[in-house]
Tab-separated table of C-alpha atoms and ligand atoms in Angstrom:
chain	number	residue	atom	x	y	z
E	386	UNK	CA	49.217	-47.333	96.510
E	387	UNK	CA	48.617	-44.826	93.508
E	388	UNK	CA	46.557	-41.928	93.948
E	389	UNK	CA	43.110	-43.772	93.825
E	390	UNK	CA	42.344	-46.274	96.864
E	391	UNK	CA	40.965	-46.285	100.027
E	392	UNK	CA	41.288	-44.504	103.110
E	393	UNK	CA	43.192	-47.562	105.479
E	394	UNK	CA	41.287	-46.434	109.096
E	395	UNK	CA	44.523	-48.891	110.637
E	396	UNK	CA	47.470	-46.771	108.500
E	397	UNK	CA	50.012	-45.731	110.820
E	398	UNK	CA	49.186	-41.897	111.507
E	399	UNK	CA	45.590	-42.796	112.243
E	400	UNK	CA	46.732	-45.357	115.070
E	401	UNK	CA	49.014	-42.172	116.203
E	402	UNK	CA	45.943	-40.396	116.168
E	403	UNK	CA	43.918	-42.741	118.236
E	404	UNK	CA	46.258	-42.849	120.699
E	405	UNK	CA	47.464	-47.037	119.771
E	406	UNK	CA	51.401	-46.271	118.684
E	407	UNK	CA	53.008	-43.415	120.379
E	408	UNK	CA	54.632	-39.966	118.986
E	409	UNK	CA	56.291	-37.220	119.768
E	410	UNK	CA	53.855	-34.748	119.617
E	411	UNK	CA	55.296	-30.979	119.065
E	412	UNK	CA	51.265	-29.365	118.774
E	413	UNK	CA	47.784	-30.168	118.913
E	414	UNK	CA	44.647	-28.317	118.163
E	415	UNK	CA	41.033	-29.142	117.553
E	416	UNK	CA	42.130	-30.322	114.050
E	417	UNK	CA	45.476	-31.135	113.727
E	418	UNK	CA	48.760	-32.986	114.967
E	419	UNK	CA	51.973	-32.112	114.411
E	420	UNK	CA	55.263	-34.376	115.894
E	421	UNK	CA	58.511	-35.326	114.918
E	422	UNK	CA	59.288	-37.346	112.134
E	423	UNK	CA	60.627	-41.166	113.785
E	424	UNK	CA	63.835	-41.458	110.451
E	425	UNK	CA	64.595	-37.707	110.433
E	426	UNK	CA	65.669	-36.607	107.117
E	427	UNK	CA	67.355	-33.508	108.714
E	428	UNK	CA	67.579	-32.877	112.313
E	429	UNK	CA	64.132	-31.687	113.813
E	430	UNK	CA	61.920	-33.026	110.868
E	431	UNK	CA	58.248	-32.387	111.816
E	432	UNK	CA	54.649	-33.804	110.503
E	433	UNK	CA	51.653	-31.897	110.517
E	434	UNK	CA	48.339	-33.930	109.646
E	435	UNK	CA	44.566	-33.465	110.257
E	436	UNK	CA	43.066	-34.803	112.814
E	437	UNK	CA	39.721	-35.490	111.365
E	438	UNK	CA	40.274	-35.511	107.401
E	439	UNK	CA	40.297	-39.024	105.602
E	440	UNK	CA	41.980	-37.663	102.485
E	441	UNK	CA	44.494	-40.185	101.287
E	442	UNK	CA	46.335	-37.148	99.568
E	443	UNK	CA	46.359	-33.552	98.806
E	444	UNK	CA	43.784	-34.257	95.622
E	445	UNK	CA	41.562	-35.794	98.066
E	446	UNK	CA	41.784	-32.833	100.881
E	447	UNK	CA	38.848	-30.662	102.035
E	448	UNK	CA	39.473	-26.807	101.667
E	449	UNK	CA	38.714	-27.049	105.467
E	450	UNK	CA	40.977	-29.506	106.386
E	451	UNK	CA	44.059	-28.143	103.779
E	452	UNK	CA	44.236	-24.655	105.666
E	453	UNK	CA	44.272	-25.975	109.244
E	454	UNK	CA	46.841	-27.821	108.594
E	455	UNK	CA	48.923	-25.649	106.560
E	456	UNK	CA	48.112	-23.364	109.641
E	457	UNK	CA	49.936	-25.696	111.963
E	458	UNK	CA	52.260	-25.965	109.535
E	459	UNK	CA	53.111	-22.390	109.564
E	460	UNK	CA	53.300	-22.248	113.307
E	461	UNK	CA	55.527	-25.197	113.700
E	462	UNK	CA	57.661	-24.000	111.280
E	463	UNK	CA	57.818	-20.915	113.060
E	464	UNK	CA	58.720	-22.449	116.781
E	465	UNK	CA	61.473	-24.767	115.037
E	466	UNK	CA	62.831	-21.831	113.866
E	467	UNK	CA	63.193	-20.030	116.856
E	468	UNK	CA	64.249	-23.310	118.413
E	469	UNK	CA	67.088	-24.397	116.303
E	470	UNK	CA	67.545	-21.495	114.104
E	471	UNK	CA	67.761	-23.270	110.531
E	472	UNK	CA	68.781	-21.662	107.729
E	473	UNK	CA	65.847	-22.688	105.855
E	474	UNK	CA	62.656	-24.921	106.266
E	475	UNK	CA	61.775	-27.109	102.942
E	476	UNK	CA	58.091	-28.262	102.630
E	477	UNK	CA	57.404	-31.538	100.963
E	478	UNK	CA	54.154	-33.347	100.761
E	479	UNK	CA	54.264	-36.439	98.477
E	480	UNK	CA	51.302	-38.089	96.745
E	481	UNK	CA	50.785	-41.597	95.896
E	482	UNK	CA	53.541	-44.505	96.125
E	483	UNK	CA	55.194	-43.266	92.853
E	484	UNK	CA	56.059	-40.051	94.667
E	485	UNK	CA	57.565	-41.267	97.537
E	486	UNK	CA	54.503	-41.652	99.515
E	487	UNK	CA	54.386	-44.329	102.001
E	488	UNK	CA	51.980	-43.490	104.499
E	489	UNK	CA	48.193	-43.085	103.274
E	490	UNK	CA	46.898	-40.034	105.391
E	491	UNK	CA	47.909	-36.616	103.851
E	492	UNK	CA	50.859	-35.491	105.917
E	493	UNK	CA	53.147	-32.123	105.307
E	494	UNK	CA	56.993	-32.615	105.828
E	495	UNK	CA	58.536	-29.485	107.937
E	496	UNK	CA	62.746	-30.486	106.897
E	497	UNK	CA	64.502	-27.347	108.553
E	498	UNK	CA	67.982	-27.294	106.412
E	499	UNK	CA	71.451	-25.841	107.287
E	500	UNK	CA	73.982	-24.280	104.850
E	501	UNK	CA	76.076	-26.978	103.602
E	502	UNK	CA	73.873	-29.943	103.293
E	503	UNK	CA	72.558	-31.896	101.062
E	504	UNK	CA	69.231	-30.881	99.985
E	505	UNK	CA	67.394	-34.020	98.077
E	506	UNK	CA	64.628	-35.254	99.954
E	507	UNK	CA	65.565	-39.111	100.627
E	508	UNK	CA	62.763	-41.994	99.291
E	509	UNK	CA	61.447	-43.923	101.808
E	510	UNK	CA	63.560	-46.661	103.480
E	511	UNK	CA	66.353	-44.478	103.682
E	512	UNK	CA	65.844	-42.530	107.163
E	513	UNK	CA	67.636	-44.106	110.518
E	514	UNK	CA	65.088	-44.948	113.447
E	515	UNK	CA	65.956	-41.868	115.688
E	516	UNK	CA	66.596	-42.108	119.369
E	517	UNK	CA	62.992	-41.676	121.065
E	518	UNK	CA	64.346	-39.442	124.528
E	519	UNK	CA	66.305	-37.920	121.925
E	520	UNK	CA	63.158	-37.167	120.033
E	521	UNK	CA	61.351	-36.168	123.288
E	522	UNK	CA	64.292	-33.325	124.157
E	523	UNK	CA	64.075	-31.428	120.729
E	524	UNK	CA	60.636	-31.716	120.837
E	525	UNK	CA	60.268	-30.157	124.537
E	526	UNK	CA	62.884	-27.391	122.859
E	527	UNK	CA	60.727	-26.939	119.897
E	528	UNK	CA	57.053	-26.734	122.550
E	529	UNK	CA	58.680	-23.930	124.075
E	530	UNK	CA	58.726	-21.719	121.117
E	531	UNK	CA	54.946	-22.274	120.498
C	194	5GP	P1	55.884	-40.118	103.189
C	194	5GP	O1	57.038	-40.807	102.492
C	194	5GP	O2	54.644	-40.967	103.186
C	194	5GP	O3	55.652	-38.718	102.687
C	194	5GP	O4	56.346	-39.915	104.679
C	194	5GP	C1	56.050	-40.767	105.724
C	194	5GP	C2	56.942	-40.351	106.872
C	194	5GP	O5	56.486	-40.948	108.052
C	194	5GP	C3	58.410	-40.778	106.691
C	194	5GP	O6	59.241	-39.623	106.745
C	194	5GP	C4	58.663	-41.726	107.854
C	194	5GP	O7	59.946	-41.591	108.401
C	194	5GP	C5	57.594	-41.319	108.842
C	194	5GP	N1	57.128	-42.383	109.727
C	194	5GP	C6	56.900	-43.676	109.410
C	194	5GP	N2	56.448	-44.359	110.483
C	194	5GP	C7	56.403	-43.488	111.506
C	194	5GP	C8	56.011	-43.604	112.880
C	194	5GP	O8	55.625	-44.669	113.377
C	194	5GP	N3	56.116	-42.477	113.625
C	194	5GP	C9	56.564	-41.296	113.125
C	194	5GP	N4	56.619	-40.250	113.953
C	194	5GP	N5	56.908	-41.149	111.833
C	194	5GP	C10	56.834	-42.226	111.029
């Protein structure tokens, strides 16, 4: 999909969001959802999204919905740091297929990185399902921090 289209009410963060496929939720507020990426890119890889915008992508984002979730954003990035003490945190957002997107509801990567490793941010159909109670652990350490 390119940046025009339609919002897709089955894509597969808005069945997270109604609760149909499960996640591993790090935070929720009254307008967004944050949880941890399922083909981490980097260990503790977190999503932040809006919980009531339908913009396919950042062009297509209310104001509104934009700072709440670069809010979250903030504060996740904040409690993973805390948690697992990275030695930096790269935000991506990606927009429209030719950029990598692959999912149709504006999302913002949180990739903490560690000295050493490899920095590119890997296409989709590269990431490695991660273990789910594996999932569930860092994201109980990363809660804590909130
Ligand atoms: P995009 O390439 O669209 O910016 O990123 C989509 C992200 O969603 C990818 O990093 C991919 O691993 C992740 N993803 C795809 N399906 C699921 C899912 O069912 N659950 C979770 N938590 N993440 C997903």
């Amino acid at each position: 999909m390119s940046l025009d289209g339609t919002y897709d009410d089955a894509n597969i963060f808005a069945l997270i969001l109604q609760g149909k496929i499960p996640a591993t939720k790090i935070y929720e507020d009254e307008s967004t959802f944050s949880f941890l990426d399922i083909m981490p890119q980097t260990r503790g890889h977190a999503l932040v999204i809006s919980k009531w915008s339908k913009a396919r992508n950042l062009l297509e984002m209310e104001d509104e919905a934009l700072a709440q979730v670069m809010a979250t954003v903030k504060k996740v990035a904040t409690a993973i740091r805390k948690a697992i003490h990275p030695d930096g945190i790269q935000i991506a957002q990606l927009n429209g297929a030719p950029a990598g997107q692959t999912i149709f509801h504006l999302h913002v990567h949180i990739l903490p990185r560690w000295e050493g490793d490899a920095k590119g941010f890997a296409g989709h159909g590269h990431g490695v399902q991660a273990d789910r109670a594996q999932l569930e652990a860092l994201a109980n350490e990363i809660r804590a921090q909130l």
